[in-house]
Short mmCIF file of C-alpha atoms in Angstrom, two decimals:
data_model
loop_
_atom_site.label_atom_id
_atom_site.label_comp_id
_atom_site.label_asym_id
_atom_site.label_seq_id
_atom_site.Cartn_x
_atom_site.Cartn_y
_atom_site.Cartn_z
CA MET A 1196 15.76 77.75 -33.41
CA ALA A 1197 13.32 80.34 -34.79
CA ARG A 1198 11.72 79.08 -38.09
CA SER A 1199 13.40 82.36 -39.88
CA ARG A 1200 16.85 80.87 -39.35
CA ILE A 1201 15.96 77.33 -40.35
CA GLN A 1202 14.47 79.01 -43.62
CA ALA A 1203 17.88 80.76 -43.77
CA TYR A 1204 19.68 77.65 -44.21
CA LEU A 1205 16.95 76.22 -46.55
CA ASP A 1206 17.58 79.34 -48.57
CA LEU A 1207 21.10 78.69 -48.84
CA ALA A 1208 21.02 75.13 -50.76
CA PRO A 1209 21.48 76.49 -54.09
CA ALA A 1210 25.02 77.49 -52.76
CA LEU A 1211 26.00 74.22 -51.39
CA ARG A 1212 26.71 70.80 -52.72
CA CYS A 1213 27.00 67.27 -50.90
CA PRO A 1214 30.16 66.89 -48.89
CA LEU A 1215 30.09 63.14 -49.45
CA CYS A 1216 29.03 62.72 -53.27
CA GLY A 1217 29.30 66.36 -54.69
CA ALA A 1218 25.71 66.45 -55.63
CA ALA A 1219 23.66 69.54 -55.54
CA LEU A 1220 21.86 70.06 -52.17
CA HIS A 1221 18.20 70.97 -51.88
CA ALA A 1222 15.64 71.64 -49.22
CA GLU A 1223 13.72 68.59 -47.72
CA GLY A 1224 11.28 69.54 -45.19
CA GLY A 1225 13.47 71.00 -42.32
CA SER A 1226 16.89 69.65 -43.68
CA LEU A 1227 19.15 69.69 -46.76
CA ALA A 1228 19.41 66.44 -49.09
CA CYS A 1229 20.97 65.55 -52.23
CA SER A 1230 19.75 63.26 -55.06
CA ARG A 1231 21.58 60.28 -53.70
CA ALA A 1232 19.66 60.68 -50.46
CA HIS A 1233 22.47 62.06 -48.18
CA ARG A 1234 20.53 64.10 -45.49
CA PHE A 1235 21.70 66.91 -43.41
CA ASP A 1236 19.74 68.23 -40.53
CA ILE A 1237 19.68 71.78 -39.30
CA SER A 1238 20.78 72.01 -35.53
CA ALA A 1239 18.44 73.56 -33.25
CA LYS A 1240 21.71 75.38 -31.98
CA GLY A 1241 21.87 77.41 -35.31
CA PHE A 1242 24.17 75.72 -37.63
CA LEU A 1243 24.49 72.70 -40.08
CA THR A 1244 27.02 70.09 -39.62
CA LEU A 1245 28.17 68.70 -43.11
CA VAL A 1246 31.11 66.45 -41.86
CA PRO A 1247 30.06 62.71 -41.17
CA ASN A 1248 31.13 61.80 -37.60
CA VAL A 1249 33.23 64.85 -36.94
CA ALA A 1250 35.89 64.12 -34.42
CA PRO A 1251 37.30 66.54 -31.85
CA LEU A 1252 40.75 68.13 -32.85
CA LYS A 1253 43.67 67.79 -30.39
CA GLY A 1254 44.13 70.86 -28.61
CA TYR A 1255 41.25 72.89 -30.28
CA ASP A 1256 38.63 72.16 -27.65
CA ALA A 1257 35.64 74.20 -26.26
CA ALA A 1258 38.07 75.96 -23.74
CA PHE A 1259 40.42 76.97 -26.75
CA PHE A 1260 37.48 78.67 -28.34
CA GLU A 1261 36.12 80.47 -25.31
CA SER A 1262 39.46 81.83 -24.55
CA ARG A 1263 39.82 82.90 -28.17
CA ALA A 1264 36.29 84.37 -28.13
CA ARG A 1265 37.06 86.47 -24.86
CA ILE A 1266 40.47 87.67 -26.29
CA MET A 1267 38.57 88.61 -29.62
CA ASP A 1268 35.78 90.50 -27.58
CA ALA A 1269 38.21 92.43 -25.75
CA GLY A 1270 39.58 93.87 -29.07
CA PHE A 1271 42.98 92.63 -29.24
CA TYR A 1272 42.50 91.75 -32.90
CA HIS A 1273 40.30 94.84 -33.85
CA HIS A 1274 43.31 96.19 -36.15
CA VAL A 1275 43.47 92.93 -38.06
CA LEU A 1276 39.74 93.19 -38.81
CA ASP A 1277 39.77 96.59 -39.77
CA ALA A 1278 42.70 95.79 -42.30
CA ILE A 1279 40.50 92.85 -43.61
CA LEU A 1280 37.44 95.16 -43.89
CA GLN A 1281 39.58 97.72 -46.09
CA GLU A 1282 39.75 95.07 -48.63
CA LEU A 1283 36.18 94.42 -49.03
CA PRO A 1284 34.52 97.74 -50.41
CA HIS A 1285 34.42 96.55 -53.63
CA LEU A 1286 31.67 93.65 -52.76
CA ALA A 1287 28.13 94.15 -54.46
CA ALA A 1288 25.31 93.97 -52.30
CA GLY A 1289 24.06 90.43 -51.98
CA SER A 1290 27.68 89.18 -52.51
CA THR A 1291 28.79 85.94 -50.52
CA VAL A 1292 31.81 86.00 -48.28
CA VAL A 1293 33.33 82.81 -46.95
CA ASP A 1294 35.35 82.68 -43.73
CA ALA A 1295 37.12 79.46 -44.22
CA GLY A 1296 38.50 78.32 -40.91
CA CYS A 1297 36.13 80.88 -38.77
CA GLY A 1298 36.84 79.49 -35.49
CA GLU A 1299 34.49 81.20 -32.86
CA GLY A 1300 33.24 83.52 -35.64
CA TYR A 1301 34.90 86.89 -34.93
CA TYR A 1302 35.70 87.92 -38.17
CA ALA A 1303 32.53 86.43 -40.02
CA LYS A 1304 30.11 88.11 -37.60
CA SER A 1305 31.83 91.45 -37.90
CA ILE A 1306 31.98 91.23 -41.79
CA ARG A 1307 28.07 90.54 -42.01
CA GLN A 1308 27.64 93.46 -39.58
CA ARG A 1309 29.60 95.87 -41.50
CA THR A 1310 29.15 94.95 -44.84
CA GLY A 1311 25.66 93.28 -44.97
CA CYS A 1312 27.10 90.37 -47.49
CA ARG A 1313 25.74 87.14 -47.19
CA THR A 1314 28.34 85.48 -45.00
CA ILE A 1315 29.15 82.10 -44.52
CA GLY A 1316 31.46 80.60 -41.57
CA ILE A 1317 33.13 77.12 -41.91
CA ASP A 1318 35.23 75.28 -39.45
CA TYR A 1319 35.96 71.40 -38.69
CA SER A 1320 35.50 72.06 -35.10
CA LYS A 1321 31.92 71.71 -33.90
CA ASP A 1322 32.95 73.19 -30.50
CA ALA A 1323 33.99 76.37 -32.51
CA ILE A 1324 30.89 76.28 -34.61
CA ARG A 1325 28.73 76.17 -31.89
CA ILE A 1326 30.27 79.17 -30.05
CA ALA A 1327 29.94 81.16 -33.03
CA ALA A 1328 26.36 80.46 -33.53
CA ARG A 1329 25.38 81.09 -29.78
CA GLY A 1330 22.94 83.79 -29.27
CA GLY A 1331 21.60 83.84 -32.80
CA ASN A 1332 23.11 86.15 -35.65
CA ALA A 1333 22.95 86.30 -39.23
CA VAL A 1334 25.72 84.36 -40.34
CA HIS A 1335 25.19 80.79 -41.91
CA TRP A 1336 27.48 78.55 -39.90
CA LEU A 1337 28.88 75.19 -41.44
CA VAL A 1338 30.68 72.50 -39.68
CA ALA A 1339 32.76 71.28 -42.80
CA ASP A 1340 36.26 70.12 -43.98
CA LEU A 1341 37.99 72.57 -45.99
CA ALA A 1342 39.60 70.06 -48.15
CA HIS A 1343 35.92 69.04 -49.24
CA MET A 1344 34.25 72.35 -49.25
CA PRO A 1345 30.55 71.80 -49.28
CA LEU A 1346 30.19 74.87 -51.62
CA ALA A 1347 29.12 74.80 -55.16
CA ALA A 1348 31.51 76.19 -57.63
CA ASN A 1349 31.69 79.92 -58.22
CA ALA A 1350 29.59 80.29 -55.03
CA ALA A 1351 31.67 83.26 -53.35
CA ALA A 1352 32.81 86.51 -54.42
CA CYS A 1353 35.56 86.54 -51.71
CA ILE A 1354 37.05 83.89 -49.42
CA ILE A 1355 38.84 85.03 -46.13
CA ASN A 1356 41.31 82.77 -44.45
CA VAL A 1357 42.86 84.03 -41.04
CA PHE A 1358 45.71 82.45 -39.19
CA THR A 1359 44.52 78.97 -40.49
CA PRO A 1360 45.74 76.29 -43.18
CA ALA A 1361 44.19 76.68 -46.62
CA ASN A 1362 43.36 74.50 -49.63
CA TYR A 1363 43.89 76.58 -52.53
CA GLN A 1364 42.41 74.06 -54.87
CA GLU A 1365 39.01 74.27 -53.14
CA PHE A 1366 39.33 78.05 -52.88
CA GLN A 1367 39.78 78.47 -56.48
CA ARG A 1368 36.84 76.19 -57.24
CA VAL A 1369 34.33 78.04 -54.88
CA LEU A 1370 35.50 81.82 -55.71
CA ALA A 1371 33.37 83.20 -58.69
CA PRO A 1372 35.81 84.58 -61.55
CA GLY A 1373 37.50 87.34 -60.81
CA GLY A 1374 36.98 86.63 -56.89
CA THR A 1375 39.53 87.59 -54.29
CA LEU A 1376 40.97 85.58 -51.43
CA VAL A 1377 42.17 87.44 -48.23
CA LYS A 1378 44.45 85.59 -46.49
CA VAL A 1379 46.08 86.55 -43.05
CA VAL A 1380 49.36 85.41 -41.98
CA PRO A 1381 51.47 86.00 -38.65
CA GLY A 1382 54.02 88.77 -38.94
CA SER A 1383 57.59 88.39 -37.30
CA ARG A 1384 56.62 89.69 -34.06
CA HIS A 1385 53.36 87.68 -33.59
CA MET A 1386 53.00 86.56 -30.19
CA GLN A 1387 56.47 87.29 -29.45
CA GLU A 1388 56.02 87.73 -25.49
CA LEU A 1389 54.16 84.33 -25.42
CA ARG A 1390 56.94 82.71 -27.59
CA ALA A 1391 59.42 84.12 -25.03
CA LEU A 1392 57.66 82.87 -22.02
CA THR A 1393 57.48 79.21 -23.56
CA GLY A 1394 60.98 79.40 -24.99
CA LYS A 1395 59.95 77.91 -28.25
CA PRO A 1396 61.46 79.53 -30.21
CA SER A 1397 63.58 82.22 -28.36
CA ILE A 1398 62.54 85.64 -28.90
CA ASP A 1399 65.88 86.22 -30.60
CA HIS A 1400 64.59 84.20 -33.55
CA ALA A 1401 61.96 86.27 -35.48
CA TYR A 1402 59.16 84.23 -36.91
CA SER A 1403 59.09 84.27 -40.88
CA ASN A 1404 55.88 83.70 -42.91
CA GLU A 1405 57.75 83.78 -46.30
CA SER A 1406 57.22 80.03 -46.60
CA ILE A 1407 53.55 80.73 -46.65
CA VAL A 1408 53.64 83.52 -48.79
CA SER A 1409 55.80 81.57 -51.29
CA HIS A 1410 52.96 78.56 -51.21
CA LEU A 1411 50.13 81.16 -52.03
CA GLU A 1412 52.31 82.67 -55.08
CA ARG A 1413 52.72 79.28 -56.48
CA HIS A 1414 49.06 79.15 -56.75
CA ALA A 1415 47.65 82.63 -57.01
CA GLU A 1416 48.55 86.30 -57.86
CA ILE A 1417 49.44 88.49 -54.68
CA LEU A 1418 47.90 91.78 -55.55
CA ALA A 1419 48.57 93.73 -52.03
CA ARG A 1420 50.35 93.07 -48.78
CA THR A 1421 49.36 94.93 -45.63
CA ARG A 1422 50.91 94.93 -42.28
CA ALA A 1423 48.58 95.06 -39.19
CA ALA A 1424 50.31 95.07 -35.84
CA GLN A 1425 49.65 96.33 -32.39
CA THR A 1426 51.05 95.77 -28.74
CA LEU A 1427 48.50 96.03 -26.01
CA PRO A 1428 48.65 95.29 -22.16
CA VAL A 1429 47.22 92.01 -20.89
CA ASP A 1430 45.55 91.36 -17.27
CA GLY A 1431 45.94 88.25 -15.44
CA GLU A 1432 42.81 86.59 -17.02
CA GLN A 1433 43.73 87.79 -20.39
CA ALA A 1434 47.28 86.38 -20.00
CA ARG A 1435 45.71 82.97 -18.90
CA ASP A 1436 43.37 83.14 -21.94
CA LEU A 1437 46.14 83.79 -24.25
CA VAL A 1438 48.10 80.91 -23.00
CA ARG A 1439 45.01 78.67 -23.54
CA MET A 1440 44.24 79.90 -27.02
CA SER A 1441 47.46 79.84 -28.77
CA PRO A 1442 49.02 77.14 -30.45
CA VAL A 1443 52.28 78.41 -29.47
CA THR A 1444 51.81 76.73 -25.90
CA PHE A 1445 50.69 73.35 -27.43
CA GLY A 1446 52.85 70.82 -25.65
CA CYS A 1447 53.91 73.07 -22.70
CA ASN A 1448 52.70 72.51 -19.12
CA ALA A 1449 50.55 75.78 -18.38
CA ASN A 1450 51.26 75.59 -14.72
CA GLU A 1451 54.94 75.58 -15.42
CA LEU A 1452 54.88 78.73 -17.24
CA GLU A 1453 55.32 82.27 -15.42
CA ILE A 1454 52.07 83.64 -16.64
CA GLY A 1455 52.57 86.72 -14.47
CA ARG A 1456 55.38 87.85 -16.70
CA LEU A 1457 52.98 88.13 -19.87
CA THR A 1458 51.90 91.92 -19.09
CA GLN A 1459 51.51 92.51 -22.94
CA ILE A 1460 50.95 90.82 -26.23
CA THR A 1461 51.90 91.73 -29.57
CA VAL A 1462 49.30 90.83 -32.36
CA ASP A 1463 51.34 91.27 -35.82
CA ALA A 1464 49.54 90.13 -38.85
CA GLU A 1465 50.05 90.51 -42.72
CA VAL A 1466 46.82 90.77 -44.93
CA LEU A 1467 47.37 89.30 -48.29
CA VAL A 1468 45.07 89.85 -51.12
CA ALA A 1469 45.24 87.35 -54.10
CA ARG A 1470 43.34 86.43 -57.18
CA PHE A 1471 43.54 82.86 -58.79
CA ASP A 1472 45.18 82.32 -61.94
CA ASP A 1473 44.06 79.18 -63.82
CA SER A 1474 47.48 78.66 -65.20
CA LYS A 1475 48.86 78.24 -61.66
CA VAL A 1476 46.74 75.72 -60.22
#
């Protein structure tokens, strides 16, 4: 990895804390360390692992994230990205944006390119982060646990959390006062064609995100809700990628699915903008 990329991670140290003891991290040679001698090396692949003995997540393997990357690159989630970007113009130059649960990095890389903000992508899957960092880019990629985020208090102006579980106590700790959370949840028609293919649940039973929204409202004030939905045609290889990349198909035997019937897909999302209230957490 180029020396400039190593230096970029060393320069990030003031925004980080040790995931093991919570102490501040500092640059030490080509690594990051804390006062209690916990040390974290920067990978030659362009990312930093801050989870000791990270274990693979069932279903979320390299093939899952490679399929996701191809679907993202094909533009199936571009309208979701646009809806997120519409909520970010308020960010000042030099602000830090954290993509919590960044997966293969589609949103984090796009946010960095479009806003110029310092962008940090965090995911527990090393396979995901390895794919995100591939080819070199200006995002800081961290293998880390969202339940114990290795970020200092008040380090971020904005956290985005797209189609992935959240830890609102940690998000509030990491956000600076007045900072915003942009959370993306599935809409009622999300992946309806794939749900119909698997039969779980039947297409006649619309998905509801209200339990997720209600959980967020117990922790924060929702300032805005925006719907972003689009149905696009898929070819045969894209259909296979959709089957591989969606938790909807977890537990199904892909060989038993009539993948040829999947000729279009609906990506339906709701973008929630929220601000934390100390009285709620």
